[in-house]
Coordinates of C-alpha atoms and ligand atoms in Angstrom, one line a residue:
M181 CA 16.1 -11.2 8.9
T182 CA 17.1 -13.9 6.5
F183 CA 15.6 -13.7 3.0
T184 CA 13.0 -16.4 4.0
E185 CA 12.1 -14.4 7.1
V186 CA 11.6 -11.3 5.0
V187 CA 9.3 -13.1 2.6
N188 CA 7.3 -14.5 5.5
H189 CA 7.2 -11.2 7.4
R190 CA 5.8 -9.2 4.5
R191 CA 2.1 -8.7 4.8
S192 CA -0.4 -6.3 3.2
I193 CA -0.8 -3.9 6.0
R194 CA -4.1 -2.0 6.1
K195 CA -3.3 0.3 9.0
F196 CA -0.1 2.1 9.7
N197 CA 1.1 3.6 13.0
P198 CA 0.6 7.4 12.8
D199 CA 3.2 8.0 15.5
K200 CA 6.0 6.2 13.7
P201 CA 7.3 8.1 10.7
I202 CA 9.4 6.5 8.1
D203 CA 12.6 8.0 6.6
S204 CA 12.0 9.0 2.9
E205 CA 15.7 8.5 2.1
I206 CA 15.5 4.9 3.2
V207 CA 12.3 4.5 1.2
K208 CA 14.1 6.0 -1.8
Q209 CA 16.9 3.4 -1.4
C210 CA 14.2 0.7 -1.5
I211 CA 12.9 2.2 -4.7
Q212 CA 16.4 2.1 -6.1
Q213 CA 16.6 -1.6 -5.2
A214 CA 13.3 -2.0 -7.1
T215 CA 15.0 -0.8 -10.3
I216 CA 17.3 -3.8 -10.1
A217 CA 14.3 -6.1 -10.7
P218 CA 14.4 -8.3 -13.8
N219 CA 12.5 -6.7 -16.7
S220 CA 11.5 -7.5 -20.2
S221 CA 14.5 -6.8 -22.6
N222 CA 16.0 -4.6 -19.9
M223 CA 13.7 -1.8 -21.4
Q224 CA 12.9 -0.5 -17.9
L225 CA 9.6 1.0 -19.1
W226 CA 8.8 2.3 -15.6
E227 CA 8.8 5.3 -13.3
F228 CA 8.4 5.5 -9.6
Y229 CA 6.6 8.4 -8.0
H230 CA 7.5 8.8 -4.4
V231 CA 4.7 10.8 -2.7
T232 CA 5.7 12.4 0.6
S233 CA 3.9 15.8 0.8
S234 CA 0.8 15.8 3.0
D235 CA -1.4 17.6 0.5
K236 CA -0.6 15.1 -2.3
L237 CA -0.9 12.1 0.1
K238 CA -4.4 13.3 1.0
K239 CA -5.5 13.6 -2.6
L240 CA -3.9 10.3 -3.5
S241 CA -5.6 8.6 -0.5
N242 CA -8.9 10.0 -1.8
Y243 CA -8.1 8.5 -5.3
C244 CA -7.4 5.2 -3.5
F245 CA -11.0 5.4 -2.2
D246 CA -9.7 6.3 1.3
Q247 CA -8.9 2.7 2.0
S248 CA -7.4 2.5 5.5
A249 CA -4.0 1.6 4.1
A250 CA -4.0 4.7 2.0
E251 CA -5.5 6.9 4.7
T252 CA -2.9 5.9 7.3
A253 CA 0.1 5.7 4.9
Q254 CA 3.1 7.8 5.8
Q255 CA 4.2 7.8 2.2
M256 CA 3.0 6.2 -1.0
I257 CA 4.7 5.0 -4.2
V258 CA 2.9 5.1 -7.6
F259 CA 4.3 2.5 -10.0
V260 CA 3.9 3.9 -13.5
V261 CA 4.3 2.0 -16.7
R262 CA 5.9 4.0 -19.5
K263 CA 5.5 1.8 -22.5
D264 CA 5.5 5.1 -24.5
L265 CA 9.2 5.5 -23.7
W266 CA 10.3 2.5 -25.7
R267 CA 12.4 4.4 -28.2
K268 CA 14.2 6.3 -25.5
R269 CA 14.9 3.1 -23.5
A270 CA 16.1 1.2 -26.7
K271 CA 18.5 4.1 -27.3
A272 CA 19.8 4.0 -23.7
N273 CA 20.4 0.2 -24.2
L274 CA 22.3 0.9 -27.5
K275 CA 24.3 3.6 -25.8
H276 CA 25.2 1.1 -23.0
I277 CA 26.2 -1.5 -25.6
N278 CA 28.4 1.0 -27.3
K279 CA 30.0 2.0 -24.0
V280 CA 30.8 -1.6 -22.9
T281 CA 32.2 -2.4 -26.3
G282 CA 34.6 0.6 -25.9
G283 CA 32.9 2.8 -28.4
K284 CA 33.7 0.4 -31.3
D285 CA 32.0 0.9 -34.7
P286 CA 29.0 -1.5 -34.8
K287 CA 30.6 -2.9 -38.0
D288 CA 33.4 -4.3 -35.8
Y289 CA 31.1 -5.9 -33.2
N290 CA 31.6 -9.6 -32.4
R291 CA 28.7 -12.0 -32.9
R292 CA 27.1 -11.4 -29.4
E293 CA 27.5 -7.6 -29.7
K294 CA 26.0 -7.7 -33.2
F295 CA 23.0 -9.6 -31.9
A296 CA 22.5 -7.1 -29.0
N297 CA 22.8 -4.2 -31.5
T298 CA 20.3 -5.8 -33.9
Y299 CA 18.0 -6.6 -30.9
Y300 CA 17.6 -2.9 -30.0
T301 CA 17.8 -1.5 -33.5
K302 CA 15.4 -3.9 -35.3
L303 CA 13.6 -6.4 -33.0
I304 CA 12.6 -4.0 -30.3
P305 CA 11.1 -1.5 -32.8
I306 CA 9.2 -4.3 -34.6
T307 CA 7.9 -5.5 -31.2
Y308 CA 6.9 -2.1 -29.7
F309 CA 5.9 -0.1 -32.8
D310 CA 2.2 0.1 -33.4
F311 CA -0.3 2.4 -35.1
L312 CA -3.8 2.5 -33.7
G313 CA -3.4 -1.2 -32.9
I314 CA -3.4 -2.1 -36.6
F315 CA 0.2 -3.1 -36.9
G316 CA -0.1 -5.1 -33.7
W317 CA -2.9 -7.2 -35.1
L318 CA -1.0 -7.7 -38.3
K319 CA 2.1 -8.9 -36.4
Y320 CA -0.2 -11.2 -34.3
I321 CA -1.6 -12.8 -37.4
I322 CA 1.8 -13.2 -39.0
Y323 CA 3.3 -14.7 -35.8
W324 CA 0.2 -17.1 -35.6
I325 CA 0.8 -18.3 -39.2
I326 CA 4.6 -18.8 -38.7
G327 CA 3.7 -20.4 -35.3
L328 CA 1.9 -23.2 -37.1
F329 CA 5.3 -24.5 -38.3
R330 CA 7.7 -23.5 -35.5
P331 CA 7.8 -22.0 -32.0
I332 CA 7.6 -18.2 -32.1
Y333 CA 7.1 -15.2 -29.9
R334 CA 3.4 -14.5 -29.8
Q335 CA 3.2 -11.0 -28.2
G336 CA 2.2 -8.8 -31.1
R337 CA -0.8 -6.8 -30.2
K338 CA -0.9 -3.6 -28.1
S339 CA -2.7 -5.4 -25.3
D340 CA 0.1 -8.1 -25.3
M341 CA 2.7 -5.4 -25.0
R342 CA 0.8 -3.8 -22.1
I343 CA 1.0 -7.1 -20.3
V344 CA 4.7 -7.3 -21.0
A345 CA 5.3 -3.9 -19.5
H346 CA 3.0 -4.4 -16.5
K347 CA 4.6 -7.8 -15.8
S348 CA 8.0 -6.2 -15.4
I349 CA 6.9 -3.4 -13.1
G350 CA 5.0 -5.9 -10.9
L351 CA 8.4 -7.5 -10.3
A352 CA 9.8 -4.1 -9.4
A353 CA 6.9 -3.5 -7.0
Q354 CA 7.6 -6.8 -5.3
T355 CA 11.3 -6.1 -5.0
F356 CA 10.4 -2.8 -3.5
M357 CA 8.0 -4.3 -0.9
L358 CA 10.6 -7.0 0.1
S359 CA 13.3 -4.3 0.4
M360 CA 10.9 -2.3 2.7
T361 CA 10.3 -5.3 4.8
D362 CA 14.1 -5.8 5.1
V363 CA 14.5 -2.3 6.6
G364 CA 11.6 -2.8 9.0
Y365 CA 9.0 -0.9 7.1
D366 CA 5.6 -2.2 5.9
T367 CA 3.6 -1.8 2.7
C368 CA 0.2 -2.4 1.1
P369 CA -0.1 -2.8 -2.7
M370 CA -3.3 -1.3 -4.0
E371 CA -5.1 -1.5 -7.4
G372 CA -8.4 -0.4 -6.0
I373 CA -7.6 3.1 -7.2
D374 CA -8.8 5.7 -9.7
T375 CA -6.0 5.5 -12.2
L376 CA -7.2 8.4 -14.3
R377 CA -7.3 10.9 -11.4
I378 CA -3.9 9.7 -10.2
K379 CA -2.5 10.3 -13.7
K380 CA -3.8 13.8 -13.5
L381 CA -2.5 14.4 -10.0
L382 CA 1.0 13.4 -11.2
N383 CA 0.8 15.2 -14.5
L384 CA 1.4 12.1 -16.4
P385 CA 1.2 12.0 -20.2
F386 CA -1.5 10.1 -22.1
G387 CA 0.8 7.0 -22.8
A388 CA 1.6 6.4 -19.1
E389 CA -0.3 3.8 -17.1
I390 CA -0.6 3.3 -13.4
N391 CA 0.3 -0.2 -12.4
M392 CA -0.4 0.0 -8.7
V393 CA 0.0 2.3 -5.7
V394 CA 2.0 1.0 -2.7
A395 CA 1.1 2.5 0.7
C396 CA 4.0 2.6 3.2
G397 CA 4.5 3.0 6.9
I398 CA 5.0 0.9 10.0
R399 CA 2.3 -1.7 11.0
V400 CA 0.1 -1.6 14.0
P401 CA -1.1 -5.1 15.1
E402 CA -4.7 -4.5 13.8
G403 CA -3.2 -3.6 10.4
I404 CA -3.1 -7.3 9.6
F405 CA -6.5 -8.5 8.6
G406 CA -6.2 -12.1 9.8
N407 CA -3.8 -15.0 9.3
R408 CA -2.4 -15.4 5.9
F409 CA -4.6 -17.5 3.6
R410 CA -3.2 -19.4 0.6
I411 CA -4.8 -22.2 -1.5
P412 CA -3.2 -25.5 -0.5
F413 CA 0.2 -25.8 -2.2
E414 CA -0.6 -29.2 -3.7
E415 CA -3.5 -27.6 -5.6
V416 CA -1.3 -25.0 -7.3
Y417 CA 2.0 -26.9 -7.6
K418 CA 2.2 -29.0 -10.7
S419 CA 5.3 -31.1 -11.2
V420 CA 5.6 -32.0 -14.9
Ligands
FMN667 C1 -1.8 -6.0 -7.7 C2 -2.4 -6.1 -6.3 C3 -3.4 -5.2 -6.0 C4 -3.9 -5.2 -4.7 N1 -4.9 -4.3 -4.4 C5 -5.3 -4.1 -3.1 C6 -6.2 -3.1 -2.7 O1 -6.6 -2.3 -3.5 N2 -6.5 -3.0 -1.4 C7 -6.0 -3.8 -0.4 O2 -6.4 -3.6 0.7 N3 -5.2 -4.8 -0.8 C8 -4.8 -5.0 -2.0 N4 -3.9 -6.0 -2.4 C9 -3.4 -6.8 -1.4 C10 -3.9 -8.3 -1.5 O3 -5.3 -8.3 -1.1 C11 -3.0 -9.2 -0.6 O4 -1.8 -9.2 -1.2 C12 -3.6 -10.6 -0.5 O5 -4.8 -10.6 0.2 C13 -2.6 -11.5 0.2 O6 -2.3 -11.0 1.5 P1 -0.8 -10.7 1.9 O7 -0.2 -9.7 1.0 O8 -0.8 -10.2 3.3 O9 0.0 -12.0 1.9 C14 -3.4 -6.0 -3.7 C15 -2.3 -6.9 -4.0 C16 -1.8 -6.9 -5.3 C17 -0.7 -7.8 -5.6

């Protein structure tokens, strides 16, 4: 399939073929493709839980309210936001910068390298650090005041940073689903789920958040609930 064909072929499939298993190694490769998705500040505040065991699939289906997509899924992926890992990810970025600069002392960095270093040592901590939401609101107010005089980044509050992290993993989920279509597999994204129970099932820490669960398998014709419906393009497309 061409890329356009892949985009058009992908549908949310609500019923998968029970007689057509899918290869977990191929699914794993699609998850790996998902990690190439663009993401905010390359912080990669995500984890992907590939559920293949029948007992966990059964429990997970129950936590997805036994929707037909979950009930008939051969495998499922839980897309998990790990905003709580920001320090670790900032460090990983700094380590990468150090590696690509040949292990130079940061004092000897050129302008671009210095900016990247400052970005992860100063800007990222300012952006991600919070304490009971208080620092977040303080940043929000400061940004708002500065913003009266010049353009400024506005995402200061805890809720803003949650959106930032969920936005990025959403792109990874879409990359995953398109990769699955490309290899002939089908998917259904689901947010009609009990996130708290899923967190417990996966033994996730307090700071982790479930973004969505993607059911995977191979479609049966009745797995597509009708023709694709979209609002007329002219209504959503604004040329400015
Ligand atoms: C974040 C998100 C959550 C969704 N949750 C569910 C869900 O819980 N159950 C379901 O059957 N479909 C779910 N969908 C699928 C949408 O209903 C579907 O994408 C939409 O109707 C358009 O259909 P299409 O994907 O076939 O183009 C979800 C889609 C997204 C992006």
